[in-house]
Amino acid sequence: MQKLSLRAVQKLTCKKRDAWWTVLLVDPVATRLVCLFARFDWITPNRVTWAALFVGLGSAGFFLKGDYESLAIGAGLYHVSFILDCIDGKLARLKGNGSVFGGWLDYVFDRIRVLFCALALMGGQFLRTDEPVFLLAALVVVFLDMLRYVDALQIYKMRMSMRAKIEAVTLARQAEAGVKEEDQKVVFMEDLLRANPLAEGETLKAAATTRPGQPEVIDLHQQFRKSFPWYARFRHALLRTRIRPHLISGIEFQMFIFIVGPLVGHVLVTTAVSAVLLGAFELVIMFKFWLSTRDFTRTMERLAPDSVPTRAGSISPHLQAGRHRRREGDQGRPDTGADAWTDQGDPYSRDDLRLQEHPYSRDDRDRQDLRGSQDHPYPHDARTEPDGWNEQVTWMDQRFPAPEPDDDPGFQPYPHPYPAEPEAQDTAWLPRVPAQPHPGHHHADSGQSWS
């Protein structure tokens, strides 16, 4: 195999944006090792991932001893483990033999390495100093590491969901406008910046919209850039050296705790400072994502006004129609409306109902059905007229109608609290069935045992 060009390997395997620790302290070593490992077919990305895990566990074993020499060796092994962790991805990109399982394996092994190293490092210091604060520090390290990666995955998932919704609406509008299917496309500002990291956003947007037939550029970070105009200059200054603006990420958090802290001999202080910095940058990312969701809402209101709720923060009107609400313009009452007689002597108002005796109250459970009876406690028309109760029931059904299925799909009428007892039936005419002996019991007539 011919010797590989280092510059070509760097251009092919290194990311356009990466953590500053990786750019400055890992890539110069990792790319040269990739050129060496690529010569051997038996060195695969998954085997490199396994090697990174074993070296990381070896560093955890030295962390557990707790003395300075062991901490220094553990820090060196952890850095070697991280270099191998970067090599597996670069080797997969170079040889084109990456897999979905390999990406999952890399992610899981990273979490295992952090867990064991955190417990070993803080546990070793606890055994030496007998200070419980190191046990708390171990929990904080594991929690923040998991929070960082879970939050990153969830934000990525939501961003892809927003993009998918915008793409669906935009493509539908283009289809309605008669645009050919092969010409239908959606352009996002983040894609333009990713392809041209050193270009200005407004310049890319102007160049894209001036092309004939080019759709508008969707910018989901417009409000963030307007609120922080200096961020673009800061971002461009870092990207010239391939360093991403997220200066304290999960990588720097791990390196400071497992390499810098053991080497300087102040594990607890380094852990506290790293945790504060990581938390601050995570809050910035959450704030940026919140602004992006607002840009998404405004974009959807502009592209598809009918699909965005206009009564945000209020109860939907269709949920207010049911037996628990009075409808406007009630029928069946001679008064001017529902609001006009609610508190004016209505026998079924909220205050009067508390004073009336319910036919199925606890003291009257043995009372018979009072429909049409003379001692009914409800209004006078129900007591004096033979059909007064039926008229009152009809009026109640009109006043409080049951919602339609599409009006209130979750409504289920309450069952009767005291269902009527079934009538007794005469069973004398039924033929008598002779009793059957239980299996295993002795039959009195035959003297045989049923078994």
Tab-separated table of C-alpha atoms in Angstrom:
chain	number	residue	atom	x	y	z
A	1	MET	CA	0.000	0.000	0.000
A	2	GLN	CA	1.339	3.401	-0.962
A	3	LYS	CA	2.010	6.028	1.654
A	4	LEU	CA	-0.985	8.204	2.379
A	5	SER	CA	-0.859	11.966	2.183
A	6	LEU	CA	-1.219	13.476	5.635
A	7	ARG	CA	-2.928	16.581	4.280
A	8	ALA	CA	-5.397	14.501	2.302
A	9	VAL	CA	-6.161	12.357	5.353
A	10	GLN	CA	-6.698	15.445	7.477
A	11	LYS	CA	-9.043	16.973	4.922
A	12	LEU	CA	-11.039	13.770	4.594
A	13	THR	CA	-11.252	12.648	8.211
A	14	CYS	CA	-11.189	15.828	10.325
A	15	LYS	CA	-14.432	17.642	11.014
A	16	LYS	CA	-14.951	21.187	9.796
A	17	ARG	CA	-15.858	22.202	13.345
A	18	ASP	CA	-14.704	20.405	16.453
A	19	ALA	CA	-13.879	20.939	20.115
A	20	TRP	CA	-10.768	22.984	20.741
A	21	TRP	CA	-9.228	20.146	22.796
A	22	THR	CA	-9.643	17.794	19.846
A	23	VAL	CA	-8.311	20.300	17.287
A	24	LEU	CA	-5.229	21.271	19.282
A	25	LEU	CA	-4.296	18.147	21.267
A	26	VAL	CA	-5.857	15.134	19.531
A	27	ASP	CA	-6.071	15.598	15.749
A	28	PRO	CA	-2.295	16.156	15.217
A	29	VAL	CA	-1.650	12.734	16.750
A	30	ALA	CA	-4.796	10.937	15.602
A	31	THR	CA	-4.412	11.714	11.879
A	32	ARG	CA	-0.867	10.347	11.827
A	33	LEU	CA	-1.988	7.184	13.587
A	34	VAL	CA	-4.836	6.829	11.087
A	35	CYS	CA	-2.305	6.843	8.252
A	36	LEU	CA	-0.487	4.030	10.040
A	37	PHE	CA	-3.547	1.953	10.994
A	38	ALA	CA	-5.035	2.188	7.506
A	39	ARG	CA	-2.236	-0.048	6.190
A	40	PHE	CA	-3.566	-3.051	8.113
A	41	ASP	CA	-6.863	-4.647	7.176
A	42	TRP	CA	-7.282	-6.343	10.541
A	43	ILE	CA	-7.490	-2.957	12.289
A	44	THR	CA	-11.162	-2.080	12.019
A	45	PRO	CA	-13.040	0.858	13.584
A	46	ASN	CA	-14.918	-1.427	15.990
A	47	ARG	CA	-11.688	-2.999	17.237
A	48	VAL	CA	-10.270	0.448	17.841
A	49	THR	CA	-13.416	1.283	19.823
A	50	TRP	CA	-12.889	-1.779	22.000
A	51	ALA	CA	-9.247	-0.815	22.519
A	52	ALA	CA	-10.327	2.673	23.610
A	53	LEU	CA	-12.654	1.143	26.191
A	54	PHE	CA	-9.986	-1.166	27.641
A	55	VAL	CA	-7.433	1.643	27.895
A	56	GLY	CA	-10.063	3.814	29.591
A	57	LEU	CA	-10.787	1.087	32.120
A	58	GLY	CA	-7.047	0.816	32.719
A	59	SER	CA	-6.933	4.530	33.552
A	60	ALA	CA	-9.809	3.981	36.002
A	61	GLY	CA	-7.727	1.336	37.768
A	62	PHE	CA	-4.893	3.834	38.314
A	63	PHE	CA	-7.366	6.531	39.425
A	64	LEU	CA	-8.602	4.222	42.150
A	65	LYS	CA	-5.166	4.064	43.809
A	66	GLY	CA	-5.373	7.761	44.601
A	67	ASP	CA	-1.674	8.729	44.858
A	68	TYR	CA	-0.212	11.372	42.555
A	69	GLU	CA	1.891	8.988	40.450
A	70	SER	CA	-1.104	6.776	39.775
A	71	LEU	CA	-3.244	9.825	38.988
A	72	ALA	CA	-0.691	11.051	36.458
A	73	ILE	CA	-0.516	7.637	34.760
A	74	GLY	CA	-4.313	7.439	34.758
A	75	ALA	CA	-4.543	10.882	33.153
A	76	GLY	CA	-2.113	9.841	30.415
A	77	LEU	CA	-4.038	6.632	29.736
A	78	TYR	CA	-7.292	8.545	29.570
A	79	HIS	CA	-5.855	10.855	26.929
A	80	VAL	CA	-4.665	7.823	24.928
A	81	SER	CA	-8.135	6.327	25.277
A	82	PHE	CA	-9.690	9.523	23.904
A	83	ILE	CA	-7.251	9.572	20.990
A	84	LEU	CA	-8.275	6.018	20.103
A	85	ASP	CA	-11.894	7.080	20.461
A	86	CYS	CA	-11.307	9.727	17.799
A	87	ILE	CA	-9.337	7.359	15.558
A	88	ASP	CA	-12.204	4.890	15.121
A	89	GLY	CA	-14.395	7.512	13.480
A	90	LYS	CA	-11.603	8.886	11.311
A	91	LEU	CA	-10.651	5.387	10.197
A	92	ALA	CA	-14.277	4.639	9.300
A	93	ARG	CA	-14.508	7.817	7.216
A	94	LEU	CA	-11.220	7.095	5.487
A	95	LYS	CA	-11.927	3.468	4.553
A	96	GLY	CA	-15.696	3.795	4.243
A	97	ASN	CA	-16.414	0.822	6.484
A	98	GLY	CA	-18.403	2.582	9.192
A	99	SER	CA	-21.690	1.115	10.437
A	100	VAL	CA	-24.695	2.067	12.506
A	101	PHE	CA	-23.733	-0.493	15.121
A	102	GLY	CA	-20.259	1.019	15.320
A	103	GLY	CA	-21.708	4.456	16.044
A	104	TRP	CA	-23.901	3.022	18.787
A	105	LEU	CA	-20.980	1.063	20.236
A	106	ASP	CA	-18.833	4.184	20.331
A	107	TYR	CA	-21.509	6.154	22.168
A	108	VAL	CA	-22.201	3.450	24.764
A	109	PHE	CA	-18.513	2.791	25.461
A	110	ASP	CA	-17.938	6.505	25.998
A	111	ARG	CA	-20.590	6.553	28.721
A	112	ILE	CA	-19.155	3.414	30.337
A	113	ARG	CA	-15.665	4.894	30.354
A	114	VAL	CA	-16.860	8.128	31.976
A	115	LEU	CA	-18.853	6.214	34.587
A	116	PHE	CA	-15.999	3.951	35.679
A	117	CYS	CA	-13.398	6.706	35.614
A	118	ALA	CA	-15.591	9.082	37.628
A	119	LEU	CA	-16.316	6.458	40.280
A	120	ALA	CA	-12.667	5.373	40.428
A	121	LEU	CA	-11.223	8.896	40.546
A	122	MET	CA	-13.567	10.212	43.211
A	123	GLY	CA	-13.649	6.904	45.049
A	124	GLY	CA	-9.856	6.819	45.276
A	125	GLN	CA	-9.794	10.338	46.708
A	126	PHE	CA	-12.505	9.399	49.189
A	127	LEU	CA	-10.490	6.408	50.384
A	128	ARG	CA	-7.430	8.604	50.862
A	129	THR	CA	-9.101	11.620	52.517
A	130	ASP	CA	-12.314	10.091	53.936
A	131	GLU	CA	-14.254	13.166	52.745
A	132	PRO	CA	-17.808	12.361	51.564
A	133	VAL	CA	-17.782	15.356	49.213
A	134	PHE	CA	-15.878	13.253	46.677
A	135	LEU	CA	-18.784	10.797	46.502
A	136	LEU	CA	-21.102	13.696	45.709
A	137	ALA	CA	-18.638	14.888	43.086
A	138	ALA	CA	-18.780	11.488	41.380
A	139	LEU	CA	-22.565	11.719	41.126
A	140	VAL	CA	-22.325	15.261	39.731
A	141	VAL	CA	-19.820	14.210	37.058
A	142	VAL	CA	-21.930	11.262	35.885
A	143	PHE	CA	-25.133	13.301	35.941
A	144	LEU	CA	-23.735	16.244	33.984
A	145	ASP	CA	-22.140	13.978	31.418
A	146	MET	CA	-25.431	12.167	30.823
A	147	LEU	CA	-27.375	15.439	30.815
A	148	ARG	CA	-25.079	16.945	28.225
A	149	TYR	CA	-25.434	14.120	25.740
A	150	VAL	CA	-29.133	13.457	26.355
A	151	ASP	CA	-29.900	17.159	25.953
A	152	ALA	CA	-27.873	17.328	22.754
A	153	LEU	CA	-29.719	14.345	21.280
A	154	GLN	CA	-33.125	15.731	22.256
A	155	ILE	CA	-32.398	19.193	20.832
A	156	TYR	CA	-31.197	17.600	17.616
A	157	LYS	CA	-34.394	15.549	17.449
A	158	MET	CA	-36.600	18.608	17.929
A	159	ARG	CA	-34.640	20.607	15.369
A	160	MET	CA	-35.113	17.856	12.803
A	161	SER	CA	-38.823	17.814	13.631
A	162	MET	CA	-39.108	21.572	13.023
A	163	ARG	CA	-37.248	21.262	9.748
A	164	ALA	CA	-39.500	18.410	8.622
A	165	LYS	CA	-42.664	20.406	9.320
A	166	ILE	CA	-41.367	23.448	7.463
A	167	GLU	CA	-40.270	21.300	4.529
A	168	ALA	CA	-43.689	19.650	4.311
A	169	VAL	CA	-45.540	22.977	4.275
A	170	THR	CA	-43.120	24.621	1.850
A	171	LEU	CA	-43.155	21.727	-0.600
A	172	ALA	CA	-46.958	21.635	-0.470
A	173	ARG	CA	-47.128	25.344	-1.307
A	174	GLN	CA	-44.677	24.900	-4.155
A	175	ALA	CA	-46.750	22.015	-5.527
A	176	GLU	CA	-49.890	24.168	-5.396
A	177	ALA	CA	-48.023	26.943	-7.204
A	178	GLY	CA	-47.264	24.557	-10.069
A	179	VAL	CA	-43.555	24.055	-9.403
A	180	LYS	CA	-42.238	20.856	-10.906
A	181	GLU	CA	-41.382	18.093	-8.461
A	182	GLU	CA	-37.718	18.030	-9.437
A	183	ASP	CA	-37.508	21.784	-8.829
A	184	GLN	CA	-39.166	21.708	-5.403
A	185	LYS	CA	-36.709	22.312	-2.577
A	186	VAL	CA	-36.333	24.021	0.776
A	187	VAL	CA	-33.231	26.032	1.714
A	188	PHE	CA	-32.212	26.554	5.338
A	189	MET	CA	-29.704	29.131	6.514
A	190	GLU	CA	-27.909	26.613	8.713
A	191	ASP	CA	-27.218	24.428	5.671
A	192	LEU	CA	-25.739	27.383	3.817
A	193	LEU	CA	-23.532	28.274	6.787
A	194	ARG	CA	-22.437	24.671	7.178
A	195	ALA	CA	-21.347	24.552	3.545
A	196	ASN	CA	-19.718	28.015	3.775
A	197	PRO	CA	-18.666	28.385	7.420
A	198	LEU	CA	-16.665	31.578	6.897
A	199	ALA	CA	-19.317	33.445	4.897
A	200	GLU	CA	-21.739	36.017	6.288
A	201	GLY	CA	-25.306	34.875	6.790
A	202	GLU	CA	-26.876	37.902	5.114
A	203	THR	CA	-24.534	37.554	2.155
A	204	LEU	CA	-25.508	33.913	1.663
A	205	LYS	CA	-29.178	34.745	2.013
A	206	ALA	CA	-28.999	37.564	-0.525
A	207	ALA	CA	-27.079	35.405	-2.992
A	208	ALA	CA	-29.553	32.546	-2.647
A	209	THR	CA	-32.689	34.640	-3.081
A	210	THR	CA	-31.424	36.524	-6.125
A	211	ARG	CA	-31.151	33.368	-8.204
A	212	PRO	CA	-34.093	32.838	-10.541
A	213	GLY	CA	-36.564	30.271	-9.275
A	214	GLN	CA	-34.778	29.980	-5.938
A	215	PRO	CA	-37.155	29.678	-2.925
A	216	GLU	CA	-36.798	31.787	0.164
A	217	VAL	CA	-34.198	30.927	2.786
A	218	ILE	CA	-35.600	29.671	6.097
A	219	ASP	CA	-33.619	31.025	9.034
A	220	LEU	CA	-34.363	29.418	12.402
A	221	HIS	CA	-31.640	31.406	14.201
A	222	GLN	CA	-32.619	34.853	13.039
A	223	GLN	CA	-33.668	36.159	16.445
A	224	PHE	CA	-30.488	34.885	18.112
A	225	ARG	CA	-28.278	36.633	15.570
A	226	LYS	CA	-30.232	39.855	15.926
A	227	SER	CA	-30.017	39.712	19.719
A	228	PHE	CA	-26.280	38.956	19.715
A	229	PRO	CA	-24.701	40.549	16.620
A	230	TRP	CA	-21.180	40.005	17.963
A	231	TYR	CA	-21.654	36.241	17.875
A	232	ALA	CA	-21.075	36.084	14.102
A	233	ARG	CA	-17.642	37.721	14.391
A	234	PHE	CA	-16.709	35.492	17.325
A	235	ARG	CA	-17.831	32.417	15.416
A	236	HIS	CA	-15.855	33.336	12.289
A	237	ALA	CA	-12.685	33.949	14.306
A	238	LEU	CA	-12.872	30.461	15.815
A	239	LEU	CA	-13.894	28.661	12.625
A	240	ARG	CA	-10.751	29.792	10.848
A	241	THR	CA	-8.984	27.288	13.082
A	242	ARG	CA	-11.810	24.691	12.982
A	243	ILE	CA	-12.773	25.406	16.610
A	244	ARG	CA	-16.485	25.492	17.286
A	245	PRO	CA	-17.979	28.294	19.402
A	246	HIS	CA	-19.180	25.845	22.052
A	247	LEU	CA	-15.977	26.124	24.083
A	248	ILE	CA	-17.017	24.019	27.082
A	249	SER	CA	-18.713	20.891	25.805
A	250	GLY	CA	-18.767	17.328	27.071
A	251	ILE	CA	-15.262	16.749	25.700
A	252	GLU	CA	-13.648	19.639	27.572
A	253	PHE	CA	-15.628	18.694	30.669
A	254	GLN	CA	-14.148	15.194	30.657
A	255	MET	CA	-10.624	16.298	29.838
A	256	PHE	CA	-10.492	18.831	32.651
A	257	ILE	CA	-11.755	16.333	35.229
A	258	PHE	CA	-9.811	13.238	34.171
A	259	ILE	CA	-6.607	14.847	32.834
A	260	VAL	CA	-6.103	18.404	34.098
A	261	GLY	CA	-7.397	17.773	37.625
A	262	PRO	CA	-5.203	14.732	38.368
A	263	LEU	CA	-2.142	16.390	36.843
A	264	VAL	CA	-2.424	19.614	38.852
A	265	GLY	CA	-3.360	17.729	42.008
A	266	HIS	CA	-6.680	19.556	42.618
A	267	VAL	CA	-9.364	17.133	41.554
A	268	LEU	CA	-12.236	18.629	43.512
A	269	VAL	CA	-11.602	22.242	42.515
A	270	THR	CA	-11.193	21.332	38.857
A	271	THR	CA	-14.396	19.336	38.963
A	272	ALA	CA	-16.357	22.220	40.496
A	273	VAL	CA	-15.082	24.766	37.966
A	274	SER	CA	-15.743	22.416	35.050
A	275	ALA	CA	-19.272	21.709	36.275
A	276	VAL	CA	-20.102	25.410	36.543
A	277	LEU	CA	-18.726	26.175	33.087
A	278	LEU	CA	-20.527	23.243	31.495
A	279	GLY	CA	-23.801	24.247	33.146
A	280	ALA	CA	-23.410	27.839	31.942
A	281	PHE	CA	-22.822	26.782	28.336
A	282	GLU	CA	-25.759	24.358	28.507
A	283	LEU	CA	-28.021	27.201	29.601
A	284	VAL	CA	-26.818	29.231	26.633
A	285	ILE	CA	-27.644	26.346	24.295
A	286	MET	CA	-31.120	25.996	25.819
A	287	PHE	CA	-31.723	29.720	25.431
A	288	LYS	CA	-30.615	29.584	21.814
A	289	PHE	CA	-32.922	26.645	21.181
A	290	TRP	CA	-35.836	28.530	22.781
A	291	LEU	CA	-35.258	31.467	20.437
A	292	SER	CA	-35.135	29.010	17.549
A	293	THR	CA	-38.549	27.616	18.493
A	294	ARG	CA	-39.965	31.132	18.384
A	295	ASP	CA	-38.514	31.609	14.919
A	296	PHE	CA	-40.130	28.325	13.952
A	297	THR	CA	-43.540	29.464	15.223
A	298	ARG	CA	-43.342	32.732	13.288
A	299	THR	CA	-42.276	30.881	10.163
A	300	MET	CA	-45.183	28.467	10.418
A	301	GLU	CA	-47.618	31.343	10.991
A	302	ARG	CA	-46.373	32.918	7.795
A	303	LEU	CA	-46.295	29.755	5.693
A	304	ALA	CA	-49.428	28.029	7.026
A	305	PRO	CA	-51.556	30.317	9.209
A	306	ASP	CA	-54.357	27.760	9.471
A	307	SER	CA	-52.106	25.126	11.048
A	308	VAL	CA	-50.970	27.320	13.964
A	309	PRO	CA	-53.366	27.739	16.922
A	310	THR	CA	-54.399	31.351	17.403
A	311	ARG	CA	-55.858	30.850	20.889
A	312	ALA	CA	-52.660	29.831	22.598
A	313	GLY	CA	-53.052	29.749	26.366
A	314	SER	CA	-56.864	29.412	26.303
A	315	ILE	CA	-59.217	26.437	26.368
A	316	SER	CA	-60.471	25.318	22.988
A	317	PRO	CA	-64.138	26.272	22.465
A	318	HIS	CA	-65.250	22.729	21.567
A	319	LEU	CA	-64.236	21.551	25.043
A	320	GLN	CA	-66.689	23.973	26.674
A	321	ALA	CA	-69.809	22.348	25.183
A	322	GLY	CA	-71.209	19.625	27.412
A	323	ARG	CA	-73.364	18.917	30.431
A	324	HIS	CA	-71.026	20.892	32.631
A	325	ARG	CA	-71.518	24.152	30.669
A	326	ARG	CA	-74.565	26.229	29.776
A	327	ARG	CA	-74.956	27.040	26.116
A	328	GLU	CA	-75.596	30.579	25.025
A	329	GLY	CA	-79.179	31.193	23.869
A	330	ASP	CA	-80.721	28.355	25.887
A	331	GLN	CA	-84.171	27.214	24.765
A	332	GLY	CA	-87.046	26.206	26.973
A	333	ARG	CA	-87.063	29.243	29.295
A	334	PRO	CA	-89.179	32.366	28.841
A	335	ASP	CA	-86.348	34.592	30.043
A	336	THR	CA	-84.012	36.585	27.832
A	337	GLY	CA	-81.058	34.243	28.072
A	338	ALA	CA	-78.942	31.983	30.218
A	339	ASP	CA	-76.985	34.777	31.838
A	340	ALA	CA	-80.147	36.770	32.615
A	341	TRP	CA	-81.710	34.216	34.952
A	342	THR	CA	-78.775	32.283	36.349
A	343	ASP	CA	-79.069	33.905	39.784
A	344	GLN	CA	-82.692	35.124	39.636
A	345	GLY	CA	-84.699	32.424	41.302
A	346	ASP	CA	-83.874	29.643	38.869
A	347	PRO	CA	-84.742	26.369	40.622
A	348	TYR	CA	-81.628	24.790	39.129
A	349	SER	CA	-79.143	27.549	39.848
A	350	ARG	CA	-76.001	26.752	41.729
A	351	ASP	CA	-77.184	28.208	45.035
A	352	ASP	CA	-80.711	26.756	44.950
A	353	LEU	CA	-79.557	23.253	44.142
A	354	ARG	CA	-77.726	23.096	47.440
A	355	LEU	CA	-81.012	23.699	49.308
A	356	GLN	CA	-83.136	21.214	47.418
A	357	GLU	CA	-83.511	17.599	48.358
A	358	HIS	CA	-82.216	15.181	45.771
A	359	PRO	CA	-84.488	12.186	45.128
A	360	TYR	CA	-81.509	9.868	45.474
A	361	SER	CA	-79.895	11.421	48.537
A	362	ARG	CA	-78.595	9.254	51.344
A	363	ASP	CA	-81.754	9.676	53.454
A	364	ASP	CA	-84.080	8.713	50.597
A	365	ARG	CA	-82.366	5.724	49.038
A	366	ASP	CA	-85.408	3.571	49.744
A	367	ARG	CA	-87.723	6.026	47.982
A	368	GLN	CA	-89.467	4.772	44.891
A	369	ASP	CA	-89.208	6.398	41.496
A	370	LEU	CA	-90.720	9.847	41.872
A	371	ARG	CA	-91.512	10.569	38.270
A	372	GLY	CA	-94.953	12.190	38.232
A	373	SER	CA	-95.509	11.797	41.998
A	374	GLN	CA	-97.091	14.493	44.116
A	375	ASP	CA	-94.293	14.746	46.680
A	376	HIS	CA	-91.584	15.495	44.166
A	377	PRO	CA	-89.274	18.189	45.582
A	378	TYR	CA	-88.675	19.916	42.245
A	379	PRO	CA	-90.582	22.906	40.773
A	380	HIS	CA	-94.338	23.311	41.064
A	381	ASP	CA	-95.083	22.371	37.468
A	382	ALA	CA	-93.518	18.965	38.140
A	383	ARG	CA	-95.674	18.466	41.266
A	384	THR	CA	-99.095	19.623	40.089
A	385	GLU	CA	-99.252	18.359	36.522
A	386	PRO	CA	-99.325	14.632	35.704
A	387	ASP	CA	-96.646	14.993	33.049
A	388	GLY	CA	-94.718	17.701	34.862
A	389	TRP	CA	-91.748	15.489	35.578
A	390	ASN	CA	-91.450	14.306	31.982
A	391	GLU	CA	-91.623	17.902	30.778
A	392	GLN	CA	-88.937	18.845	33.262
A	393	VAL	CA	-86.725	15.992	32.030
A	394	THR	CA	-87.253	17.094	28.449
A	395	TRP	CA	-86.387	20.659	29.359
A	396	MET	CA	-83.219	19.486	31.133
A	397	ASP	CA	-82.164	17.464	28.093
A	398	GLN	CA	-82.607	20.546	25.924
A	399	ARG	CA	-80.811	22.753	28.410
A	400	PHE	CA	-77.855	20.423	28.914
A	401	PRO	CA	-77.573	18.419	25.694
A	402	ALA	CA	-75.081	15.621	25.424
A	403	PRO	CA	-72.114	16.588	23.205
A	404	GLU	CA	-71.770	15.103	19.787
A	405	PRO	CA	-68.890	12.614	19.211
A	406	ASP	CA	-66.910	15.177	17.254
A	407	ASP	CA	-67.803	17.915	19.713
A	408	ASP	CA	-66.453	16.276	22.864
A	409	PRO	CA	-64.900	12.881	22.002
A	410	GLY	CA	-63.764	12.259	25.567
A	411	PHE	CA	-67.239	12.635	27.128
A	412	GLN	CA	-68.769	9.584	28.726
A	413	PRO	CA	-72.144	9.956	30.534
A	414	TYR	CA	-72.161	8.963	34.176
A	415	PRO	CA	-74.058	5.775	35.010
A	416	HIS	CA	-77.045	5.867	37.346
A	417	PRO	CA	-75.734	5.970	40.940
A	418	TYR	CA	-78.381	3.575	42.244
A	419	PRO	CA	-79.518	1.173	39.526
A	420	ALA	CA	-82.911	-0.375	40.025
A	421	GLU	CA	-82.950	-3.890	41.434
A	422	PRO	CA	-83.981	-6.557	38.923
A	423	GLU	CA	-87.503	-7.826	39.320
A	424	ALA	CA	-87.923	-11.201	41.000
A	425	GLN	CA	-88.758	-13.944	38.552
A	426	ASP	CA	-90.938	-16.981	39.209
A	427	THR	CA	-88.786	-20.099	38.846
A	428	ALA	CA	-91.328	-22.637	40.016
A	429	TRP	CA	-92.085	-23.749	36.477
A	430	LEU	CA	-88.448	-24.661	35.777
A	431	PRO	CA	-87.701	-28.426	35.854
A	432	ARG	CA	-85.732	-29.572	38.844
A	433	VAL	CA	-82.237	-30.839	38.037
A	434	PRO	CA	-81.006	-33.715	40.222
A	435	ALA	CA	-78.036	-32.854	42.369
A	436	GLN	CA	-74.708	-34.069	41.066
A	437	PRO	CA	-72.246	-35.503	43.586
A	438	HIS	CA	-68.895	-33.787	43.853
A	439	PRO	CA	-65.993	-35.708	42.250
A	440	GLY	CA	-64.142	-37.746	44.796
A	441	HIS	CA	-67.094	-37.989	47.197
A	442	HIS	CA	-68.887	-41.267	48.005
A	443	HIS	CA	-72.358	-41.570	46.439
A	444	ALA	CA	-74.961	-42.577	49.030
A	445	ASP	CA	-77.131	-44.690	46.681
A	446	SER	CA	-74.696	-46.615	44.584
A	447	GLY	CA	-71.925	-47.019	47.073
A	448	GLN	CA	-69.473	-45.989	44.375
A	449	SER	CA	-66.898	-43.285	44.554
A	450	TRP	CA	-66.883	-40.514	41.909
A	451	SER	CA	-63.300	-39.963	40.975
